[in-house]
mmCIF file of C-alpha atoms in Angstrom:
data_model
loop_
_atom_site.group_PDB
_atom_site.id
_atom_site.type_symbol
_atom_site.label_atom_id
_atom_site.label_comp_id
_atom_site.label_asym_id
_atom_site.label_seq_id
_atom_site.Cartn_x
_atom_site.Cartn_y
_atom_site.Cartn_z
ATOM 1 C CA MET A 16 -25.271 33.675 63.249
ATOM 2 C CA LEU A 17 -25.150 37.102 63.489
ATOM 3 C CA SER A 18 -22.185 37.126 65.517
ATOM 4 C CA ASP A 19 -20.396 34.721 62.959
ATOM 5 C CA PRO A 20 -18.510 37.223 60.909
ATOM 6 C CA ASP A 21 -17.860 34.785 58.176
ATOM 7 C CA PHE A 22 -21.689 34.404 57.975
ATOM 8 C CA LEU A 23 -22.095 37.660 57.862
ATOM 9 C CA LEU A 24 -18.959 38.004 55.105
ATOM 10 C CA SER A 25 -20.013 35.434 52.989
ATOM 11 C CA ASN A 26 -23.761 36.706 52.530
ATOM 12 C CA LEU A 27 -22.885 39.952 52.041
ATOM 13 C CA PHE A 28 -21.116 39.026 49.542
ATOM 14 C CA GLN A 29 -23.818 37.193 47.977
ATOM 15 C CA LEU A 30 -26.405 40.240 48.684
ATOM 16 C CA SER A 31 -23.843 42.258 46.694
ATOM 17 C CA PHE A 32 -23.701 39.955 43.805
ATOM 18 C CA ILE A 33 -27.272 39.944 43.457
ATOM 19 C CA VAL A 34 -27.597 44.174 43.760
ATOM 20 C CA LEU A 35 -25.010 44.015 40.857
ATOM 21 C CA ALA A 36 -26.789 41.676 38.688
ATOM 22 C CA LEU A 37 -30.101 44.060 39.154
ATOM 23 C CA CYS A 38 -28.176 47.157 38.713
ATOM 24 C CA GLY A 39 -29.601 49.149 35.735
ATOM 25 C CA ILE A 40 -33.192 47.576 35.552
ATOM 26 C CA ARG A 41 -35.235 49.636 33.526
ATOM 27 C CA ARG A 42 -38.947 49.945 31.925
ATOM 28 C CA ASP A 43 -39.557 48.398 28.902
ATOM 29 C CA ARG A 44 -42.450 49.845 27.041
ATOM 30 C CA LYS A 45 -41.969 47.507 24.204
ATOM 31 C CA ASN A 46 -41.655 44.175 26.409
ATOM 32 C CA ASP A 47 -39.112 42.751 23.921
ATOM 33 C CA SER A 48 -35.865 42.634 26.273
ATOM 34 C CA PHE A 49 -37.391 39.059 27.470
ATOM 35 C CA MET A 50 -34.920 36.218 26.130
ATOM 36 C CA SER A 51 -32.707 38.946 24.635
ATOM 37 C CA ARG A 52 -29.076 38.316 24.770
ATOM 38 C CA ASP A 53 -28.933 40.551 27.850
ATOM 39 C CA TYR A 54 -31.898 39.148 29.771
ATOM 40 C CA THR A 55 -30.323 35.335 29.357
ATOM 41 C CA CYS A 56 -26.735 36.978 30.082
ATOM 42 C CA VAL A 57 -28.170 38.010 33.847
ATOM 43 C CA LEU A 58 -29.514 35.148 34.441
ATOM 44 C CA LYS A 59 -26.782 32.760 33.315
ATOM 45 C CA ALA A 60 -24.696 34.829 35.621
ATOM 46 C CA LEU A 61 -27.011 34.002 38.676
ATOM 47 C CA CYS A 62 -27.432 30.709 37.846
ATOM 48 C CA CYS A 63 -23.527 30.001 37.716
ATOM 49 C CA PHE A 64 -23.001 32.187 40.860
ATOM 50 C CA SER A 65 -25.501 29.583 42.337
ATOM 51 C CA VAL A 66 -24.086 26.521 41.092
ATOM 52 C CA ILE A 67 -20.499 27.162 42.221
ATOM 53 C CA LEU A 68 -21.552 28.340 46.195
ATOM 54 C CA ALA A 69 -23.691 24.808 45.986
ATOM 55 C CA HIS A 70 -19.835 23.011 45.369
ATOM 56 C CA THR A 71 -17.794 25.033 47.776
ATOM 57 C CA GLY A 72 -18.654 22.722 50.649
ATOM 58 C CA ALA A 73 -18.696 25.409 53.075
ATOM 59 C CA GLY A 74 -22.593 24.628 54.280
ATOM 60 C CA GLU A 75 -25.819 25.785 53.604
ATOM 61 C CA LYS A 76 -25.737 28.852 55.963
ATOM 62 C CA TYR A 77 -22.463 30.337 54.124
ATOM 63 C CA CYS A 78 -23.965 29.608 50.494
ATOM 64 C CA VAL A 79 -27.754 30.424 51.016
ATOM 65 C CA LEU A 80 -28.209 31.254 47.337
ATOM 66 C CA GLY A 81 -26.444 27.617 46.469
ATOM 67 C CA PHE A 82 -29.672 25.901 47.487
ATOM 68 C CA VAL A 83 -31.538 26.507 44.213
ATOM 69 C CA HIS A 84 -28.301 25.143 42.242
ATOM 70 C CA TRP A 85 -30.354 22.358 40.397
ATOM 71 C CA ILE A 86 -33.154 24.878 38.932
ATOM 72 C CA ALA A 87 -29.938 26.765 37.616
ATOM 73 C CA VAL A 88 -28.913 23.703 35.818
ATOM 74 C CA SER A 89 -32.368 23.537 34.469
ATOM 75 C CA LEU A 90 -32.094 27.341 33.609
ATOM 76 C CA PHE A 91 -28.856 26.269 31.546
ATOM 77 C CA PHE A 92 -30.625 23.588 29.700
ATOM 78 C CA PHE A 93 -33.263 25.451 28.951
ATOM 79 C CA PHE A 94 -31.315 28.601 27.469
ATOM 80 C CA SER A 95 -29.612 25.663 25.494
ATOM 81 C CA GLY A 96 -32.621 24.592 24.013
ATOM 82 C CA TYR A 97 -34.087 28.172 23.419
ATOM 83 C CA GLY A 98 -30.763 29.268 21.604
ATOM 84 C CA LEU A 99 -30.285 26.385 19.684
ATOM 85 C CA SER A 100 -33.902 26.047 18.148
ATOM 86 C CA TYR A 101 -34.082 30.005 17.829
ATOM 87 C CA SER A 102 -30.498 30.290 16.235
ATOM 88 C CA ALA A 103 -31.743 27.297 13.559
ATOM 89 C CA ALA A 104 -35.359 29.027 13.224
ATOM 90 C CA HIS A 105 -33.930 32.575 12.469
ATOM 91 C CA LYS A 106 -30.200 32.424 11.318
ATOM 92 C CA PRO A 107 -29.911 30.948 7.548
ATOM 93 C CA GLY A 108 -26.716 28.698 7.645
ATOM 94 C CA TYR A 109 -26.624 28.276 11.226
ATOM 95 C CA LEU A 110 -27.128 24.301 10.726
ATOM 96 C CA GLN A 111 -24.482 24.371 8.229
ATOM 97 C CA ALA A 112 -21.575 25.874 10.472
ATOM 98 C CA PHE A 113 -23.062 23.731 13.580
ATOM 99 C CA HIS A 114 -19.882 21.911 14.064
ATOM 100 C CA LYS A 115 -18.625 25.074 15.117
ATOM 101 C CA ARG A 116 -21.228 25.300 17.841
ATOM 102 C CA ILE A 117 -19.753 21.717 19.106
ATOM 103 C CA LEU A 118 -16.262 22.766 18.868
ATOM 104 C CA LYS A 119 -16.732 25.818 21.250
ATOM 105 C CA VAL A 120 -18.078 23.261 23.774
ATOM 106 C CA THR A 121 -16.012 20.687 23.289
ATOM 107 C CA ILE A 122 -12.430 22.666 23.187
ATOM 108 C CA PRO A 123 -12.855 24.367 26.498
ATOM 109 C CA LEU A 124 -14.050 21.164 28.325
ATOM 110 C CA LEU A 125 -11.214 19.303 26.504
ATOM 111 C CA LEU A 126 -8.879 22.310 28.189
ATOM 112 C CA VAL A 127 -10.047 22.049 31.607
ATOM 113 C CA LEU A 128 -10.009 18.538 31.877
ATOM 114 C CA ALA A 129 -6.079 18.507 30.753
ATOM 115 C CA LEU A 130 -5.707 21.056 33.023
ATOM 116 C CA LYS A 131 -7.420 19.096 36.035
ATOM 117 C CA THR A 132 -5.177 16.122 35.109
ATOM 118 C CA ALA A 133 -2.124 18.294 35.027
ATOM 119 C CA PHE A 134 -2.741 19.113 38.553
ATOM 120 C CA SER A 135 -4.129 15.187 39.413
ATOM 121 C CA CYS A 136 -7.381 16.959 40.465
ATOM 122 C CA GLU A 137 -10.690 15.008 39.875
ATOM 123 C CA PRO A 138 -11.645 15.170 35.897
ATOM 124 C CA TRP A 139 -15.294 15.498 36.997
ATOM 125 C CA SER A 140 -15.552 17.830 39.645
ATOM 126 C CA GLY A 141 -17.131 20.532 39.729
ATOM 127 C CA GLY A 142 -20.774 18.902 37.915
ATOM 128 C CA MET A 143 -18.602 19.009 34.484
ATOM 129 C CA GLY A 144 -20.326 15.667 33.621
ATOM 130 C CA TYR A 145 -23.046 18.372 32.318
ATOM 131 C CA MET A 146 -21.277 19.324 29.607
ATOM 132 C CA LEU A 147 -21.248 15.994 28.451
ATOM 133 C CA VAL A 148 -24.929 15.585 28.410
ATOM 134 C CA ALA A 149 -24.529 19.364 26.878
ATOM 135 C CA ILE A 150 -22.535 17.876 23.815
ATOM 136 C CA LEU A 151 -24.767 14.897 23.771
ATOM 137 C CA PHE A 152 -27.662 17.291 23.316
ATOM 138 C CA TYR A 153 -26.341 19.337 20.661
ATOM 139 C CA ALA A 154 -25.224 16.436 18.778
ATOM 140 C CA VAL A 155 -28.917 15.005 18.977
ATOM 141 C CA PHE A 156 -30.306 18.662 18.337
ATOM 142 C CA PHE A 157 -28.179 18.642 14.894
ATOM 143 C CA LEU A 158 -28.921 15.391 13.581
ATOM 144 C CA ILE A 159 -32.711 15.714 14.053
ATOM 145 C CA ARG A 160 -32.758 19.269 12.648
ATOM 146 C CA ARG A 161 -30.707 17.935 9.694
ATOM 147 C CA ALA A 162 -32.781 14.954 8.889
ATOM 148 C CA SER A 163 -36.330 16.135 9.890
ATOM 149 C CA GLY A 164 -37.938 19.798 10.230
ATOM 150 C CA GLY A 165 -40.597 21.355 7.832
ATOM 151 C CA LYS A 166 -43.809 23.273 8.460
ATOM 152 C CA ALA A 167 -45.887 23.004 11.876
ATOM 153 C CA SER A 168 -47.518 19.730 12.133
ATOM 154 C CA PHE A 169 -48.825 19.958 15.784
ATOM 155 C CA TRP A 170 -49.543 22.596 17.772
ATOM 156 C CA GLY A 171 -46.964 25.155 16.023
ATOM 157 C CA LEU A 172 -44.155 22.584 16.615
ATOM 158 C CA ASP A 173 -42.883 20.943 13.468
ATOM 159 C CA MET A 174 -41.666 17.406 13.541
ATOM 160 C CA ALA A 175 -38.134 17.819 14.655
ATOM 161 C CA ASP A 176 -39.000 19.959 17.633
ATOM 162 C CA TRP A 177 -41.517 17.202 18.548
ATOM 163 C CA ILE A 178 -38.875 14.376 18.226
ATOM 164 C CA LEU A 179 -36.502 16.534 20.186
ATOM 165 C CA VAL A 180 -38.741 16.875 22.911
ATOM 166 C CA VAL A 181 -39.852 13.469 23.197
ATOM 167 C CA LEU A 182 -36.368 12.688 23.344
ATOM 168 C CA THR A 183 -35.329 14.579 25.991
ATOM 169 C CA VAL A 184 -38.413 13.344 27.679
ATOM 170 C CA PHE A 185 -37.088 10.007 27.190
ATOM 171 C CA TYR A 186 -33.429 10.534 28.163
ATOM 172 C CA SER A 187 -34.969 12.412 31.443
ATOM 173 C CA LEU A 188 -36.694 9.074 32.656
ATOM 174 C CA SER A 189 -33.910 7.016 31.653
ATOM 175 C CA VAL A 190 -31.682 8.749 33.917
ATOM 176 C CA GLN A 191 -34.160 8.671 36.484
ATOM 177 C CA PHE A 192 -34.772 5.214 36.278
ATOM 178 C CA PHE A 193 -31.532 3.896 35.861
ATOM 179 C CA HIS A 194 -29.391 6.386 37.952
ATOM 180 C CA ASP A 195 -30.582 7.636 41.664
ATOM 181 C CA SER A 196 -27.678 8.688 43.734
ATOM 182 C CA ARG A 197 -28.968 6.526 46.769
ATOM 183 C CA MET A 198 -28.434 3.632 44.878
ATOM 184 C CA ALA A 199 -24.873 4.956 43.977
ATOM 185 C CA ASP A 200 -23.855 5.901 47.491
ATOM 186 C CA ARG A 201 -25.133 2.133 48.552
ATOM 187 C CA GLY A 202 -23.098 0.812 45.950
ATOM 188 C CA GLU A 203 -25.493 -0.780 43.406
ATOM 189 C CA VAL A 204 -24.848 1.095 40.292
ATOM 190 C CA THR A 205 -23.363 -1.266 37.593
ATOM 191 C CA GLY A 206 -23.701 -1.578 33.828
ATOM 192 C CA LEU A 207 -26.052 1.317 32.133
ATOM 193 C CA ALA A 208 -26.512 2.873 35.669
ATOM 194 C CA ALA A 209 -22.945 3.391 35.961
ATOM 195 C CA PHE A 210 -22.724 4.725 32.396
ATOM 196 C CA LEU A 211 -25.836 7.127 33.278
ATOM 197 C CA ALA A 212 -24.018 8.259 36.277
ATOM 198 C CA LEU A 213 -21.538 9.940 34.480
ATOM 199 C CA PHE A 214 -24.459 12.000 32.537
ATOM 200 C CA GLY A 215 -27.258 12.496 35.240
ATOM 201 C CA TRP A 216 -29.458 15.460 35.264
ATOM 202 C CA GLY A 217 -32.506 13.901 34.416
ATOM 203 C CA CYS A 218 -34.713 16.335 35.642
ATOM 204 C CA GLN A 219 -33.049 19.308 34.840
ATOM 205 C CA SER A 220 -32.449 17.896 31.394
ATOM 206 C CA LEU A 221 -36.470 18.846 30.863
ATOM 207 C CA GLY A 222 -35.615 22.453 30.864
ATOM 208 C CA PHE A 223 -34.028 21.700 27.168
ATOM 209 C CA ALA A 224 -37.609 20.792 26.001
ATOM 210 C CA TYR A 225 -39.029 23.983 27.800
ATOM 211 C CA GLY A 226 -36.679 26.213 25.838
ATOM 212 C CA ILE A 227 -37.534 24.385 22.276
ATOM 213 C CA ILE A 228 -41.389 24.648 22.864
ATOM 214 C CA LEU A 229 -40.752 28.234 24.068
ATOM 215 C CA VAL A 230 -39.208 29.167 20.900
ATOM 216 C CA ARG A 231 -42.722 28.276 18.799
ATOM 217 C CA LYS A 232 -45.222 29.997 21.546
ATOM 218 C CA LEU A 233 -43.545 33.051 22.649
ATOM 219 C CA GLY A 234 -45.702 35.056 20.469
ATOM 220 C CA VAL A 235 -48.665 33.686 22.527
ATOM 221 C CA PHE A 236 -46.886 33.593 26.020
ATOM 222 C CA LYS A 237 -45.792 37.219 26.130
ATOM 223 C CA PRO A 238 -49.338 38.311 24.897
ATOM 224 C CA PHE A 239 -50.680 36.546 27.917
ATOM 225 C CA LEU A 240 -48.492 37.538 30.356
ATOM 226 C CA ALA A 241 -48.830 41.068 29.140
ATOM 227 C CA ARG A 242 -52.306 41.047 30.365
ATOM 228 C CA ARG A 243 -52.209 41.702 33.936
ATOM 229 C CA ARG A 244 -55.305 39.744 34.940
ATOM 230 C CA ASN A 245 -53.402 36.586 33.668
ATOM 231 C CA ALA A 246 -50.319 37.452 35.062
ATOM 232 C CA VAL A 247 -51.492 37.902 38.550
ATOM 233 C CA ILE A 248 -53.639 34.780 38.582
ATOM 234 C CA LEU A 249 -50.467 32.488 37.134
ATOM 235 C CA LEU A 250 -48.344 34.362 39.342
ATOM 236 C CA ALA A 251 -50.708 33.562 42.698
ATOM 237 C CA ALA A 252 -50.871 29.757 41.512
ATOM 238 C CA CYS A 253 -47.071 29.463 41.637
ATOM 239 C CA LEU A 254 -46.338 31.037 44.456
ATOM 240 C CA ALA A 255 -49.232 28.912 46.235
ATOM 241 C CA LEU A 256 -48.123 25.916 44.807
ATOM 242 C CA LEU A 257 -44.195 26.498 45.364
ATOM 243 C CA PRO A 258 -44.221 26.376 49.267
ATOM 244 C CA PHE A 259 -46.125 23.135 49.483
ATOM 245 C CA LEU A 260 -44.027 21.660 46.445
ATOM 246 C CA ALA A 261 -40.499 22.403 48.270
ATOM 247 C CA LEU A 262 -41.880 21.294 51.653
ATOM 248 C CA ALA A 263 -43.228 17.867 50.168
ATOM 249 C CA TYR A 264 -39.618 17.523 48.273
ATOM 250 C CA LEU A 265 -37.602 17.878 51.526
ATOM 251 C CA ARG A 266 -39.623 15.396 53.180
ATOM 252 C CA ALA A 267 -39.203 12.850 49.813
ATOM 253 C CA ARG A 268 -35.289 13.418 48.945
ATOM 254 C CA ASN A 269 -34.396 11.287 51.322
ATOM 255 C CA VAL A 270 -36.605 8.386 51.340
ATOM 256 C CA PHE A 271 -35.502 6.054 48.381
ATOM 257 C CA PHE A 272 -38.460 3.863 47.716
ATOM 258 C CA VAL A 273 -40.537 7.470 46.873
ATOM 259 C CA SER A 274 -37.650 8.692 44.055
ATOM 260 C CA TRP A 275 -40.331 8.954 41.246
ATOM 261 C CA THR A 276 -41.936 11.417 44.002
ATOM 262 C CA GLU A 277 -39.247 13.464 44.609
ATOM 263 C CA TYR A 278 -38.722 13.715 40.439
ATOM 264 C CA ALA A 279 -42.059 14.665 39.884
ATOM 265 C CA LEU A 280 -41.655 17.494 42.364
ATOM 266 C CA ARG A 281 -38.676 18.655 41.242
ATOM 267 C CA ALA A 282 -40.007 18.887 37.592
ATOM 268 C CA ALA A 283 -43.110 20.570 38.706
ATOM 269 C CA MET A 284 -41.018 23.194 40.691
ATOM 270 C CA VAL A 285 -38.520 24.226 37.836
ATOM 271 C CA LEU A 286 -41.591 24.699 35.627
ATOM 272 C CA LEU A 287 -43.052 26.640 38.544
ATOM 273 C CA SER A 288 -40.006 28.440 38.861
ATOM 274 C CA LEU A 289 -39.157 29.234 35.520
ATOM 275 C CA LEU A 290 -43.133 30.929 35.302
ATOM 276 C CA VAL A 291 -42.324 33.052 38.202
ATOM 277 C CA ILE A 292 -39.029 34.435 36.685
ATOM 278 C CA ALA A 293 -40.591 34.883 33.473
ATOM 279 C CA ILE A 294 -43.935 36.598 34.983
ATOM 280 C CA PHE A 295 -41.216 39.046 37.435
ATOM 281 C CA SER A 296 -39.611 40.231 34.347
ATOM 282 C CA GLN A 297 -42.217 41.267 32.219
ATOM 283 C CA GLY A 298 -41.744 44.745 30.967
ATOM 284 C CA LEU A 299 -38.095 45.002 32.365
ATOM 285 C CA ARG A 300 -35.013 45.103 30.555
ATOM 286 C CA PHE A 301 -31.787 43.851 32.403
ATOM 287 C CA GLY A 302 -28.324 44.213 32.114
ATOM 288 C CA ASN A 303 -25.398 46.788 32.992
ATOM 289 C CA PRO A 304 -21.601 46.263 31.875
ATOM 290 C CA ALA A 305 -20.469 44.499 35.254
ATOM 291 C CA ILE A 306 -23.242 41.762 35.134
ATOM 292 C CA ARG A 307 -22.330 41.429 30.862
ATOM 293 C CA LEU A 308 -19.049 40.778 31.460
ATOM 294 C CA VAL A 309 -19.623 37.865 34.383
ATOM 295 C CA GLY A 310 -22.581 36.278 32.001
ATOM 296 C CA SER A 311 -19.892 36.727 28.741
ATOM 297 C CA VAL A 312 -17.606 34.034 30.660
ATOM 298 C CA SER A 313 -20.134 31.874 32.949
ATOM 299 C CA SER A 314 -19.556 29.254 31.095
ATOM 300 C CA GLU A 315 -15.665 28.996 31.500
ATOM 301 C CA MET A 316 -16.791 30.346 35.492
ATOM 302 C CA PHE A 317 -18.657 26.674 35.501
ATOM 303 C CA LEU A 318 -15.758 24.562 33.916
ATOM 304 C CA LEU A 319 -13.251 25.937 36.252
ATOM 305 C CA HIS A 320 -14.549 26.155 39.871
ATOM 306 C CA GLY A 321 -14.015 22.691 40.807
ATOM 307 C CA PHE A 322 -10.544 22.966 39.778
ATOM 308 C CA VAL A 323 -10.374 25.893 42.159
ATOM 309 C CA ILE A 324 -12.003 24.679 45.298
ATOM 310 C CA GLU A 325 -9.810 21.246 44.651
ATOM 311 C CA MET A 326 -6.928 23.656 44.690
ATOM 312 C CA LEU A 327 -7.641 25.774 47.426
ATOM 313 C CA ASN A 328 -8.758 22.658 49.713
ATOM 314 C CA ARG A 329 -5.399 20.882 48.680
ATOM 315 C CA HIS A 330 -3.375 23.914 49.729
ATOM 316 C CA THR A 331 -5.290 25.722 52.585
ATOM 317 C CA GLY A 332 -7.645 24.883 55.264
ATOM 318 C CA LEU A 333 -9.833 27.749 54.778
ATOM 319 C CA CYS A 334 -13.049 25.860 53.703
ATOM 320 C CA GLN A 335 -12.984 24.697 57.799
ATOM 321 C CA SER A 336 -11.490 27.505 59.471
ATOM 322 C CA ARG A 337 -12.858 30.670 57.607
ATOM 323 C CA PRO A 338 -15.684 29.364 55.127
ATOM 324 C CA GLY A 339 -17.357 32.916 54.237
ATOM 325 C CA LEU A 340 -13.925 34.072 53.203
ATOM 326 C CA PHE A 341 -13.465 30.453 51.192
ATOM 327 C CA VAL A 342 -16.756 31.113 49.565
ATOM 328 C CA ILE A 343 -15.582 34.633 48.095
ATOM 329 C CA LEU A 344 -12.006 33.370 47.142
ATOM 330 C CA VAL A 345 -13.561 30.370 44.881
ATOM 331 C CA CYS A 346 -16.019 32.863 43.334
ATOM 332 C CA LEU A 347 -13.361 35.655 42.756
ATOM 333 C CA LEU A 348 -10.940 33.078 41.821
ATOM 334 C CA SER A 349 -12.879 31.596 39.777
ATOM 335 C CA PHE A 350 -14.049 34.767 37.475
ATOM 336 C CA ALA A 351 -10.187 35.582 37.219
ATOM 337 C CA GLY A 352 -9.664 32.320 35.758
ATOM 338 C CA ALA A 353 -12.325 32.375 33.764
ATOM 339 C CA LEU A 354 -11.084 35.815 32.273
ATOM 340 C CA THR A 355 -7.783 34.419 31.358
ATOM 341 C CA LEU A 356 -9.590 31.491 29.521
ATOM 342 C CA HIS A 357 -11.828 33.237 27.754
ATOM 343 C CA GLY A 358 -9.255 35.399 26.332
ATOM 344 C CA LEU A 359 -6.839 32.431 25.512
ATOM 345 C CA LEU A 360 -10.026 30.924 23.730
ATOM 346 C CA ARG A 361 -10.735 33.857 21.666
ATOM 347 C CA GLY A 362 -7.272 33.731 20.627
ATOM 348 C CA LEU A 363 -7.177 29.972 19.650
ATOM 349 C CA TYR A 364 -10.626 30.324 17.830
ATOM 350 C CA LYS A 365 -9.006 33.066 15.913
ATOM 351 C CA LEU A 366 -6.130 31.161 14.930
ATOM 352 C CA ILE A 367 -8.175 28.071 13.792
ATOM 353 C CA ARG A 368 -10.697 30.412 12.245
ATOM 354 C CA LEU A 369 -13.458 28.986 14.707
ATOM 355 C CA ASP A 370 -14.166 32.974 15.411
ATOM 356 C CA ALA A 371 -17.114 33.338 13.106
ATOM 357 C CA LYS A 372 -20.310 33.686 14.958
ATOM 358 C CA VAL A 373 -22.655 30.862 15.673
#
């Protein structure tokens, strides 16, 4: 591998991105940066980077960070659940202006779908079906929050919180039951299964419930991790279990009749990964201008990277001949396109008076 210049080029690029993301770390004595805007911005940038790498098709050895892309999608759901619940609880009038939140997810999706259609590209390439799930979850969140809520009913969560958590778990289990990619590969998906195949992300969607719960339990969770003994014990347990679960997952993933085992393993690995990230990030403040910029356009990068990959494959043979260079070009062109789209969206939102913060 070390004699392969494309391997070195690609992985040096990935390492450089990690260094960029971690540049500027400093002590946070008050420990108030956890789940802050800068904190989530850094993680969104890293998650988007992982998803793009996983979708390049250049091979695992050229996209080492891409193997955790499904954990990255879980984090996207987690941030959505946390952000929506936090805003609804702390921003007066947030629910009254919720249509703006929906539009700011729907408009970019429609624009990129139009772009892909204009260039005869596969509309839902690059995992864009995730945006349909996000819009569905946003709409359900709004409806439940408007119809229910109030004081805490159990374990610090109010009625709306519990309904949303239950519905998220129900969605996750339903997708797992009706949509199995191995069935799709054999051409056995019809009816409801075919419909759910457009949505998917059953296991990853559990992150939405985790985010809702954390909003209510953050005041307990942070002090718990601040006590060094608790953090060390929890970290040791996570690091002991993760390799075992990862090996079990690799064995189970290609065996159809244990798909529910695979689902359980992935759900456990996501939860443990979230805990490891939380433990390591305690008492630290993240963020620098460069990674903030990448994080601010991560949504647009996610939407556009499938288009970039398809166009490069159509007009170049780099994915096979120069996979390392191909990976770098996909990331850089997706970022450049995202900056352009982000600027256009800001202008459009201002024109239609959708630029108020939501």
